[in-house]
Short mmCIF file of C-alpha atoms in Angstrom, two decimals:
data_model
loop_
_atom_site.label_atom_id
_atom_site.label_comp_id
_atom_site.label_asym_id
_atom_site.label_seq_id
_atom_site.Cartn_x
_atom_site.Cartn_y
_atom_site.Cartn_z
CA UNK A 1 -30.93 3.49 103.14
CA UNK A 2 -33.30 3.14 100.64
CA UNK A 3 -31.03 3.10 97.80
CA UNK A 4 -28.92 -0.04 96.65
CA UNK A 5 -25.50 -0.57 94.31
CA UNK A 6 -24.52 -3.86 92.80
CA UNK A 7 -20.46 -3.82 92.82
CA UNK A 8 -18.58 -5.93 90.94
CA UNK A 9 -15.11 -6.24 88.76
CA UNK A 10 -12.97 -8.29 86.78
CA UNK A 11 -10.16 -8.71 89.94
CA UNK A 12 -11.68 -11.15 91.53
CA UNK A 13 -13.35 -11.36 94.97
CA UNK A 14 -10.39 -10.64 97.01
CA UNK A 15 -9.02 -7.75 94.82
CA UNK A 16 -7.84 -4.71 97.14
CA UNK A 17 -9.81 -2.22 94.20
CA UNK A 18 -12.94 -4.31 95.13
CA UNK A 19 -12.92 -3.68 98.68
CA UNK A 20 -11.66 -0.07 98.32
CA UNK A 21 -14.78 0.72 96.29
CA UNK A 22 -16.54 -1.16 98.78
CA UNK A 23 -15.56 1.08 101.49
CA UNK A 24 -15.97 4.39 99.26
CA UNK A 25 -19.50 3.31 98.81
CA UNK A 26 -21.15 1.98 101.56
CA UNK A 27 -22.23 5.85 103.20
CA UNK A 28 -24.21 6.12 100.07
CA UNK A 29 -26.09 3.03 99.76
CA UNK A 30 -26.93 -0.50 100.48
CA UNK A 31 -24.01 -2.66 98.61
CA UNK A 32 -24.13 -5.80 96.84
CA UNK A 33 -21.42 -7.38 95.83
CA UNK A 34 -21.16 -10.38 93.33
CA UNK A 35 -17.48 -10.85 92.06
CA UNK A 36 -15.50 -13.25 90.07
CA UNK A 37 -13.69 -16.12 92.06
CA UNK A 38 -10.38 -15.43 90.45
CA UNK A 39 -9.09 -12.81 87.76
CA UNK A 40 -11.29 -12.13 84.57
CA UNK A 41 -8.77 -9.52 82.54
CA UNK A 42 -9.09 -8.82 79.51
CA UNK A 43 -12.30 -11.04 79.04
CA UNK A 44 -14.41 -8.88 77.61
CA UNK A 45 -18.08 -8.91 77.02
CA UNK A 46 -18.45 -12.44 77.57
CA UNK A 47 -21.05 -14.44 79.41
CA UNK A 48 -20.07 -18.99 80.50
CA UNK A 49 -22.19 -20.75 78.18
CA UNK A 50 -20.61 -23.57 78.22
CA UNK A 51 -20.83 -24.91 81.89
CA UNK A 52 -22.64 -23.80 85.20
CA UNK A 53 -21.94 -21.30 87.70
CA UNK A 54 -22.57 -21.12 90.53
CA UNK A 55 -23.07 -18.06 93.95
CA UNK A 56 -20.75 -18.77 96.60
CA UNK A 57 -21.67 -16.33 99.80
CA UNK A 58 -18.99 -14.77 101.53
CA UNK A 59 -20.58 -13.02 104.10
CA UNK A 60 -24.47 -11.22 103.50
CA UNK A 61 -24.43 -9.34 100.69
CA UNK A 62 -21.21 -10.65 99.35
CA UNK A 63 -20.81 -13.12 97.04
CA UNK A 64 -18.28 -14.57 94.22
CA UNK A 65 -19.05 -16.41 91.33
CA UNK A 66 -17.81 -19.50 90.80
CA UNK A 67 -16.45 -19.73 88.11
CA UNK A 68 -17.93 -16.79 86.33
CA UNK A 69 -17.02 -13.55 84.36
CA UNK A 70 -18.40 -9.67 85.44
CA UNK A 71 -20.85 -10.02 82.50
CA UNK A 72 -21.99 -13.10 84.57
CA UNK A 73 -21.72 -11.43 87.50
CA UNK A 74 -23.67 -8.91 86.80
CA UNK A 75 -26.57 -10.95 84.82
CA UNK A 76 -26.99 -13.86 87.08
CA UNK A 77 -27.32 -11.22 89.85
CA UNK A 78 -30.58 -10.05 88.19
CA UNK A 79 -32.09 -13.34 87.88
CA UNK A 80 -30.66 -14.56 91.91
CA UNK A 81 -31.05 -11.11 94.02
CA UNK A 82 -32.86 -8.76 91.96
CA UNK A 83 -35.70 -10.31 90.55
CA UNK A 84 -38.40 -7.84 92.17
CA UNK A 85 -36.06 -4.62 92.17
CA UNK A 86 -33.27 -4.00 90.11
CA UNK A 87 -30.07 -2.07 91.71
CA UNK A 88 -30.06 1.82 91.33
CA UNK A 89 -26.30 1.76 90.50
CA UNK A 90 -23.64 -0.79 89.20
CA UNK A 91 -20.11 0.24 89.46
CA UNK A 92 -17.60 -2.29 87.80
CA UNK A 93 -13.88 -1.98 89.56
CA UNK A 94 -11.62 -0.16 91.14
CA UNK A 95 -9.28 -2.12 88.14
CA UNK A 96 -5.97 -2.98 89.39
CA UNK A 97 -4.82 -0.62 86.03
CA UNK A 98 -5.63 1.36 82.94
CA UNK A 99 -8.95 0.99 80.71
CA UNK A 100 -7.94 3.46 78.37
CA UNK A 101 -8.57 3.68 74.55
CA UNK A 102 -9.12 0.47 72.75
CA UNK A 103 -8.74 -1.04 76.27
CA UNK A 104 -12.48 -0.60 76.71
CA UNK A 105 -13.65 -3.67 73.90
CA UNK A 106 -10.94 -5.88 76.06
CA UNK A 107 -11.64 -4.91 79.13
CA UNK A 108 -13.88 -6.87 81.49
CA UNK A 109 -14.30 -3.78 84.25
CA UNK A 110 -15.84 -2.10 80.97
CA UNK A 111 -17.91 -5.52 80.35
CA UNK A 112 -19.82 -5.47 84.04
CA UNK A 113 -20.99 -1.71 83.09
CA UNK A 114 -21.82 -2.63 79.41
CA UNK A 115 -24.21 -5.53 81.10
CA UNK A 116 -25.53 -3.36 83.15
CA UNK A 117 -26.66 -0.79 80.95
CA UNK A 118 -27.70 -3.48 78.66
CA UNK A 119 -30.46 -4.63 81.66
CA UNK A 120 -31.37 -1.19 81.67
CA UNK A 121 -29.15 -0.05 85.15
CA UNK A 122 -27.21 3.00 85.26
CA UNK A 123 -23.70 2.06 85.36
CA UNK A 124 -20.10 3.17 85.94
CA UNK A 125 -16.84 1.40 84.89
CA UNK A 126 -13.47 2.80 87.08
CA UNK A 127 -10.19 1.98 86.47
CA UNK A 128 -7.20 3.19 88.29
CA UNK A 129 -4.26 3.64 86.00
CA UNK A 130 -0.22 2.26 86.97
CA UNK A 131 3.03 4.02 86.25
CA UNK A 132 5.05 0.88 85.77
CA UNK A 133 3.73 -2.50 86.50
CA UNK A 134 1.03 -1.10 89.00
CA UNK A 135 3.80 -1.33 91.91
CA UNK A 136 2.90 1.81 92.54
CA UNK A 137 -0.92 1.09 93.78
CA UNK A 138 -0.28 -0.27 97.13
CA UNK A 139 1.25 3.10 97.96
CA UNK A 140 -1.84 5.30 96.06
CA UNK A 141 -4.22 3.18 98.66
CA UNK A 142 -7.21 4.16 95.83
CA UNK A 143 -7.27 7.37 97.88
CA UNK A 144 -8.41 9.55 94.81
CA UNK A 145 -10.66 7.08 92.91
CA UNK A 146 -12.62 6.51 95.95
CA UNK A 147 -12.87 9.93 96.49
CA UNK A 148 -13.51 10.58 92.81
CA UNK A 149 -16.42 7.13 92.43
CA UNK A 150 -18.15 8.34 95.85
CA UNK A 151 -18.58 11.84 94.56
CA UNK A 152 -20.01 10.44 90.92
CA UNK A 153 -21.87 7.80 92.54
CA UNK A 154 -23.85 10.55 95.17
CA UNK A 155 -24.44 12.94 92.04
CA UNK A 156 -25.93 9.86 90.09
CA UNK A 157 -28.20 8.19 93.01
CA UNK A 158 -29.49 12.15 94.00
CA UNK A 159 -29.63 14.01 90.49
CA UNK A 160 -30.18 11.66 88.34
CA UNK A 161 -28.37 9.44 85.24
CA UNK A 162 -26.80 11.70 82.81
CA UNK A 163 -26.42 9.29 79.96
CA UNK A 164 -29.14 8.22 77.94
CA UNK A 165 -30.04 4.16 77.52
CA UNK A 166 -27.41 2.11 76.77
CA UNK A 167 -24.29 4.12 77.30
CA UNK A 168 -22.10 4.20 80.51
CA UNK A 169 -19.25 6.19 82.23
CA UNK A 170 -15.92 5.01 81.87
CA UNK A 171 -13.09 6.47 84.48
CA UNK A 172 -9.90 6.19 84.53
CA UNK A 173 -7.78 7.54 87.63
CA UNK A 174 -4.08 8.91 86.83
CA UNK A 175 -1.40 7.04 89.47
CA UNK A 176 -1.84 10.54 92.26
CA UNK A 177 -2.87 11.38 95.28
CA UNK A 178 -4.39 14.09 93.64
CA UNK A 179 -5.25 15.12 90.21
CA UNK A 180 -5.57 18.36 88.14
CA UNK A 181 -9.36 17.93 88.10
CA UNK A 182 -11.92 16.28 86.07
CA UNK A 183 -11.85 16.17 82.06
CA UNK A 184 -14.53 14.67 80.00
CA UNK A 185 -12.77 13.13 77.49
CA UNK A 186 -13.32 10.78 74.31
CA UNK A 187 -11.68 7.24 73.98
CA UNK A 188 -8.09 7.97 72.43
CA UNK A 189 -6.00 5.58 69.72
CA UNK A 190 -4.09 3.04 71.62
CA UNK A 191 -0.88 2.18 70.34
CA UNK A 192 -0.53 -1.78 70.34
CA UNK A 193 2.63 -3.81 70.35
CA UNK A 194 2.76 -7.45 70.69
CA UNK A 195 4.61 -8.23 73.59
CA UNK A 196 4.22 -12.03 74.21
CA UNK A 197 6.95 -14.34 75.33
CA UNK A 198 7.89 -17.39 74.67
CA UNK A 199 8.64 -20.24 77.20
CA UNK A 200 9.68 -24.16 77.75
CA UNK A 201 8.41 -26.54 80.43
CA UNK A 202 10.73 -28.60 81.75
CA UNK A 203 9.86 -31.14 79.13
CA UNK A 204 10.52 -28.93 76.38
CA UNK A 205 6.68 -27.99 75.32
CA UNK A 206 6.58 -24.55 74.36
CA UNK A 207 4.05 -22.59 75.98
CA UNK A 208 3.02 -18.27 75.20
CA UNK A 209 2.74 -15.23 77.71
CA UNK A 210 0.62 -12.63 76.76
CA UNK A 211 2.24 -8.80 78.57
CA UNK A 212 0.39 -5.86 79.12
CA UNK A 213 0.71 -3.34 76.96
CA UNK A 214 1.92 0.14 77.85
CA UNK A 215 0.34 3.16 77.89
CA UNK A 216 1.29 4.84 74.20
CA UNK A 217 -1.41 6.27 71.90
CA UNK A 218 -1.85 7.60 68.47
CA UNK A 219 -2.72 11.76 68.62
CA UNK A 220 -5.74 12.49 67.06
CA UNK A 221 -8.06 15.03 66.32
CA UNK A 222 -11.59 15.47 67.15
CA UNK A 223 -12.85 19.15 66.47
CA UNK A 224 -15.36 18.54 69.09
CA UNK A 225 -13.43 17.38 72.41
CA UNK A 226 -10.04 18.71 73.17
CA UNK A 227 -8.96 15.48 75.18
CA UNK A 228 -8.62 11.87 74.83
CA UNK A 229 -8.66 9.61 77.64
CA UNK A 230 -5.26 8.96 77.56
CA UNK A 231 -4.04 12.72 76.96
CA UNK A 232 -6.23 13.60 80.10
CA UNK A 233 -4.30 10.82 81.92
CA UNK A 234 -0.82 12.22 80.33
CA UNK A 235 -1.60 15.63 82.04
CA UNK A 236 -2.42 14.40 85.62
CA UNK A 237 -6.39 14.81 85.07
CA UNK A 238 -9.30 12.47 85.73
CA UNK A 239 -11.02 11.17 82.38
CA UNK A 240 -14.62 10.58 82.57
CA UNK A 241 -15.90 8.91 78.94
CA UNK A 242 -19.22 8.35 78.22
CA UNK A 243 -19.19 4.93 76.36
CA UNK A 244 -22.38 3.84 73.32
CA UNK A 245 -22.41 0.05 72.62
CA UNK A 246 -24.11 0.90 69.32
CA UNK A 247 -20.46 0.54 67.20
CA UNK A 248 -21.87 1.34 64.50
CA UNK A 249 -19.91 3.79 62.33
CA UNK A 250 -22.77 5.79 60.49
CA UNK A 251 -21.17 7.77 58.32
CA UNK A 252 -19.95 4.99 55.90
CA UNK A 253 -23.41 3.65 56.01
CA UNK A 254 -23.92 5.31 52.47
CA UNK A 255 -20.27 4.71 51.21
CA UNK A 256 -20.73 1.11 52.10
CA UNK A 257 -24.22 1.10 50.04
CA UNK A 258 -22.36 2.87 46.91
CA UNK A 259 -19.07 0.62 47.47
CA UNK A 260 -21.76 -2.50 47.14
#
């Protein structure tokens, strides 16, 4: 094989998504894979500045870093094993749960694509989406995101990159065995509570716990896409959304100017 994909995700090393996509990918292309040591959730686009990391091999071509986030992962790669060839392909995930919305500036499954398309790497965040509590995804197996991420994966390493620099595909899987088909979609309104619970040690020192959030959204209307991520979820269809890290909103450039 002449072709090579750098996996990673914010699960860590020993997530069952991991070694699903793993096994989805491997006919295509020679894998890589550089993972956290333990969970990353929710942590973003960040990147350890403040102590080292280091690459623990697993086995060849597997590694997890120690202590590191998929940003890391994914950046540290480049500098360890791909300093004379970069990796045709990055694909951040299978996430143990949704990356829908608002989810995406949270999310570190989104975070290992962003770095990747920042380094100038095609990339491809997938997410595979819970009914309640992700109980469910034992049962599910990843059968239709693996099916869905080889089938993406073999169009991008034979036809080409359909996104432009700096932008990457963000998919989310709806809890099936099989889905409606495919809807490209644009990032929907999450609807945020803020579930966190309060707790005592046993010496009385009150501690927080963060919950997930559920899976409600805010309708909205966009003249040029009939779907949002999570609608496309709602009605038992895959959502592909191409993602920009420019966040800039342009058309208050001038009202901001005037407002100054």
């Amino acid at each position: 094989m002449d072709k090579t994909i750098l996996i990673t995700n914010d699960d860590g090393f020993e997530s069952k998504g991991l070694h699903a996509l793993i096994d989805a990918l491997k006919p295509l292309a020679n894998i890589v894979v550089v993972a956290p040591t333990v969970e990353k959730s929710a942590c973003g686009h960040s990147l350890t500045l403040t102590r080292p990391l280091r690459f623990v091999e697993i086995e060849p071509n597997f590694y997890k870093l120690d202590d590191g986030t998929p940003s890391d992962c994914v950046f540290l790669s480049l500098q360890k094993i791909f300093k004379d060839k970069k990796p045709d392909l990055v694909v951040s995930g299978i996430n143990k749960g949704a990356n829908l919305g608002e989810d995406i500036t949270y999310s570190g499954t989104a975070a290992g694509a962003m770095e990747a398309v920042l380094q100038g790497i095609p990339a491809v965040a997938i997410s595979q989406v819970c009914k309640s509590n992700c109980k469910d995804i034992d049962s599910l197996e990843y059968k239709l995101a693996k099916k869905t991420i080889y089938n993406i994966a073999n169009k991008i390493l034979n036809q080409g990159y359909p996104l432009p620099e700096r932008k990457f595909l963000n998919i989310n899987i709806p809890p099936l065995e099989k889905a409606k088909g495919i809807k490209i979609t644009h990032a929907g309104k999450r609807a945020y509570g803020n579930d966190a619970q309060v707790h005592y040690n046993p010496r009385g020192l009150e501690y927080y716990w963060i919950g997930l959030p559920k899976i409600d959204w805010t309708p909205t209307h966009n003249p040029k896409h009939e779907l949002s991520d999570i609608e496309a979820i709602r009605d038992d269809y895959i959502s592909i959304t191409p993602v920009q890290l420019d966040m800039t909103h342009y058309e208050s450039i001038k009202k901001l100017q005037e407002w100054l």
